[in-house]
Amino acid sequence: MARKPFIAGNWKMNMTAASGKQLIDELKPLVKGAKCDVALCVPAILIPAMTKAVKGSKIKIGAQNVHFAESGAYTGEISAEMLKEYGVKYVIIGHSERRQYFGETDETVNKRTLAALNNELTPIVCIGETLDERQVDLTEHVLTKQLEKGLEGVEDVTKLVIAYEPVWAIGTGKTATDGQAQETIKFIRKKLGKMYGVKNANKVKILYGGSMNAKNCKGLMAQPDIDGGLIGGASLKTDFATIVNYDK
Ligand code: 13P
C-alpha cells in the first residue's frame, strides 16, 4: 500500500510576516520538483500572509491549533471555520508543547480532532512519550492511551495524519534512531489496525518528529512505516527544502 510521503514544518512561535514571506520565497523554487506533499504550519496571525506567499507552489499552509467549538465566548481562540476561510488545509493537534504548557489533554485533543474533521481540515494528531516514560518501558502504554482517547469517535481514520514525536527528541538535537522510530511507528500502525482494521491503518500517514534535519532525514524516511516528518527547528531555514527533497 503506497502512502504519499508528507513533510510538514512546524514554525512554532517563530517568524514574522516579513521573515516568513522571505523564507517561503526562497523555498518555493527549491521544493518545485518534490514528490511528497509539503506543508508549513505557521502561527495563526501569519496565516493570511503566508497563504498568499505560497500561492502557485506545492506548499500548503497549516495551523498549529484549533478550538473545538464552532463559535462562541472563547476569548483568544480560533475556530476551524475561521482557518478554513483562509485556505488552511492542515492543523496540528495535541503537540507535546501544548500538552506540557497549555493543559492540553487527550480529551481536548479528541474534541479538537473531531472539530477539525467536521470542517474538512486534516488533523495532524501528535502523540509521544516522555523520557521518563520510555525509561520505565511505558512507551506503548502511553501511545495506546493517547490513540484510544485522542481518536475516540473518529469514524474515518484515513482522514487524519499521526505525528509520532517522542518528547525527549524535540528541540534537543537527540533524534530517535531510525530503528527506534520505525519500531514505535510500526507499533502505532498495529494499534490503529486493531482500532480501525489493517486495511485502513495501512492508509494512514504516520510522521516522525523530533530533531529531524537535513542530515538524518534520509535514514528516517527509508523506514517502511515512516511516511514523513514534522519538522521544527529545521523548518525555519532552507534546510527544510533539503528534507523535502530527501529522495534526491
Ligand atoms: P524540532 O525539529 O525542533 O526538534 O521540533 C520537532 C517538533 O516539535 C515538530 O512539531
Short mmCIF file of C-alpha atoms in Angstrom, two decimals, residues 49-152:
data_model
loop_
_atom_site.label_atom_id
_atom_site.label_comp_id
_atom_site.label_asym_id
_atom_site.label_seq_id
_atom_site.Cartn_x
_atom_site.Cartn_y
_atom_site.Cartn_z
CA ALA A 49 0.03 36.47 4.64
CA MET A 50 1.63 33.02 4.32
CA THR A 51 -1.34 31.62 2.37
CA LYS A 52 -0.73 34.44 -0.10
CA ALA A 53 3.02 33.82 -0.12
CA VAL A 54 2.73 30.11 -1.03
CA LYS A 55 0.36 30.70 -3.97
CA GLY A 56 1.48 28.89 -7.10
CA SER A 57 3.70 26.46 -5.17
CA LYS A 58 3.43 22.97 -3.73
CA ILE A 59 3.41 24.31 -0.18
CA LYS A 60 0.13 24.18 1.73
CA ILE A 61 -0.47 26.15 4.91
CA GLY A 62 -1.40 24.57 8.21
CA ALA A 63 -2.31 25.91 11.65
CA GLN A 64 -0.82 24.87 14.99
CA ASN A 65 -4.06 24.54 16.95
CA VAL A 66 -7.82 24.88 16.60
CA HIS A 67 -10.62 25.35 19.11
CA PHE A 68 -13.28 22.66 19.33
CA ALA A 69 -16.38 24.87 19.42
CA GLU A 70 -17.96 26.19 16.24
CA SER A 71 -18.07 29.70 17.70
CA GLY A 72 -18.83 31.47 20.97
CA ALA A 73 -17.39 33.09 24.06
CA TYR A 74 -13.84 31.67 23.92
CA THR A 75 -11.64 34.75 24.07
CA GLY A 76 -8.38 34.30 22.22
CA GLU A 77 -9.38 31.13 20.39
CA ILE A 78 -9.73 30.34 16.68
CA SER A 79 -12.33 28.05 15.12
CA ALA A 80 -11.96 25.53 12.32
CA GLU A 81 -14.28 27.59 10.14
CA MET A 82 -12.02 30.63 10.53
CA LEU A 83 -9.00 28.58 9.50
CA LYS A 84 -10.82 27.15 6.51
CA GLU A 85 -11.82 30.61 5.32
CA TYR A 86 -8.13 31.35 4.76
CA GLY A 87 -7.43 28.17 2.84
CA VAL A 88 -5.81 26.26 5.71
CA LYS A 89 -5.58 22.55 4.93
CA TYR A 90 -3.86 21.01 7.95
CA VAL A 91 -3.93 21.61 11.68
CA ILE A 92 -1.52 20.29 14.28
CA ILE A 93 -3.41 18.98 17.31
CA GLY A 94 -2.05 17.96 20.71
CA HIS A 95 1.58 18.92 20.19
CA SER A 96 3.56 17.99 23.29
CA GLU A 97 4.32 21.68 23.94
CA ARG A 98 0.59 22.31 24.16
CA ARG A 99 0.17 19.30 26.43
CA GLN A 100 3.08 20.48 28.58
CA TYR A 101 2.47 24.24 28.81
CA PHE A 102 -1.20 24.77 27.98
CA GLY A 103 -3.03 21.98 29.76
CA GLU A 104 -3.89 20.01 26.62
CA THR A 105 -5.22 16.54 27.44
CA ASP A 106 -6.25 13.52 25.39
CA GLU A 107 -9.82 14.69 25.91
CA THR A 108 -9.22 18.16 24.42
CA VAL A 109 -7.13 16.58 21.66
CA ASN A 110 -10.14 14.43 20.88
CA LYS A 111 -12.55 17.38 20.77
CA ARG A 112 -10.23 19.42 18.54
CA THR A 113 -9.67 16.46 16.21
CA LEU A 114 -13.40 15.94 15.75
CA ALA A 115 -13.93 19.68 15.15
CA ALA A 116 -11.18 19.74 12.52
CA LEU A 117 -12.57 16.67 10.73
CA ASN A 118 -16.11 18.12 10.79
CA ASN A 119 -14.74 21.12 8.90
CA GLU A 120 -12.70 19.13 6.37
CA LEU A 121 -9.37 20.12 7.85
CA THR A 122 -6.73 17.39 8.08
CA PRO A 123 -5.64 16.98 11.70
CA ILE A 124 -2.00 16.15 12.38
CA VAL A 125 -2.51 14.46 15.74
CA CYS A 126 0.67 14.44 17.82
CA ILE A 127 1.46 11.64 20.25
CA GLY A 128 4.65 10.67 22.03
CA GLU A 129 6.21 9.58 25.29
CA THR A 130 8.49 11.47 27.66
CA LEU A 131 11.99 10.27 28.53
CA ASP A 132 10.82 9.08 31.97
CA GLU A 133 8.05 7.06 30.38
CA ARG A 134 10.43 5.46 27.87
CA GLN A 135 12.93 4.61 30.58
CA VAL A 136 10.38 2.67 32.58
CA ASP A 137 9.08 0.92 29.48
CA LEU A 138 5.77 2.79 29.36
CA THR A 139 6.06 3.95 25.72
CA GLU A 140 3.49 1.54 24.29
CA HIS A 141 1.11 2.09 27.19
CA VAL A 142 1.26 5.89 26.77
CA LEU A 143 0.80 5.75 22.99
CA THR A 144 -2.11 3.33 23.31
CA LYS A 145 -3.89 5.67 25.70
CA GLN A 146 -3.20 8.73 23.54
CA LEU A 147 -4.60 6.94 20.48
CA GLU A 148 -7.63 5.40 22.16
CA LYS A 149 -8.71 8.59 23.91
CA GLY A 150 -7.49 11.10 21.34
CA LEU A 151 -9.27 9.39 18.44
CA GLU A 152 -12.48 8.42 20.22
#
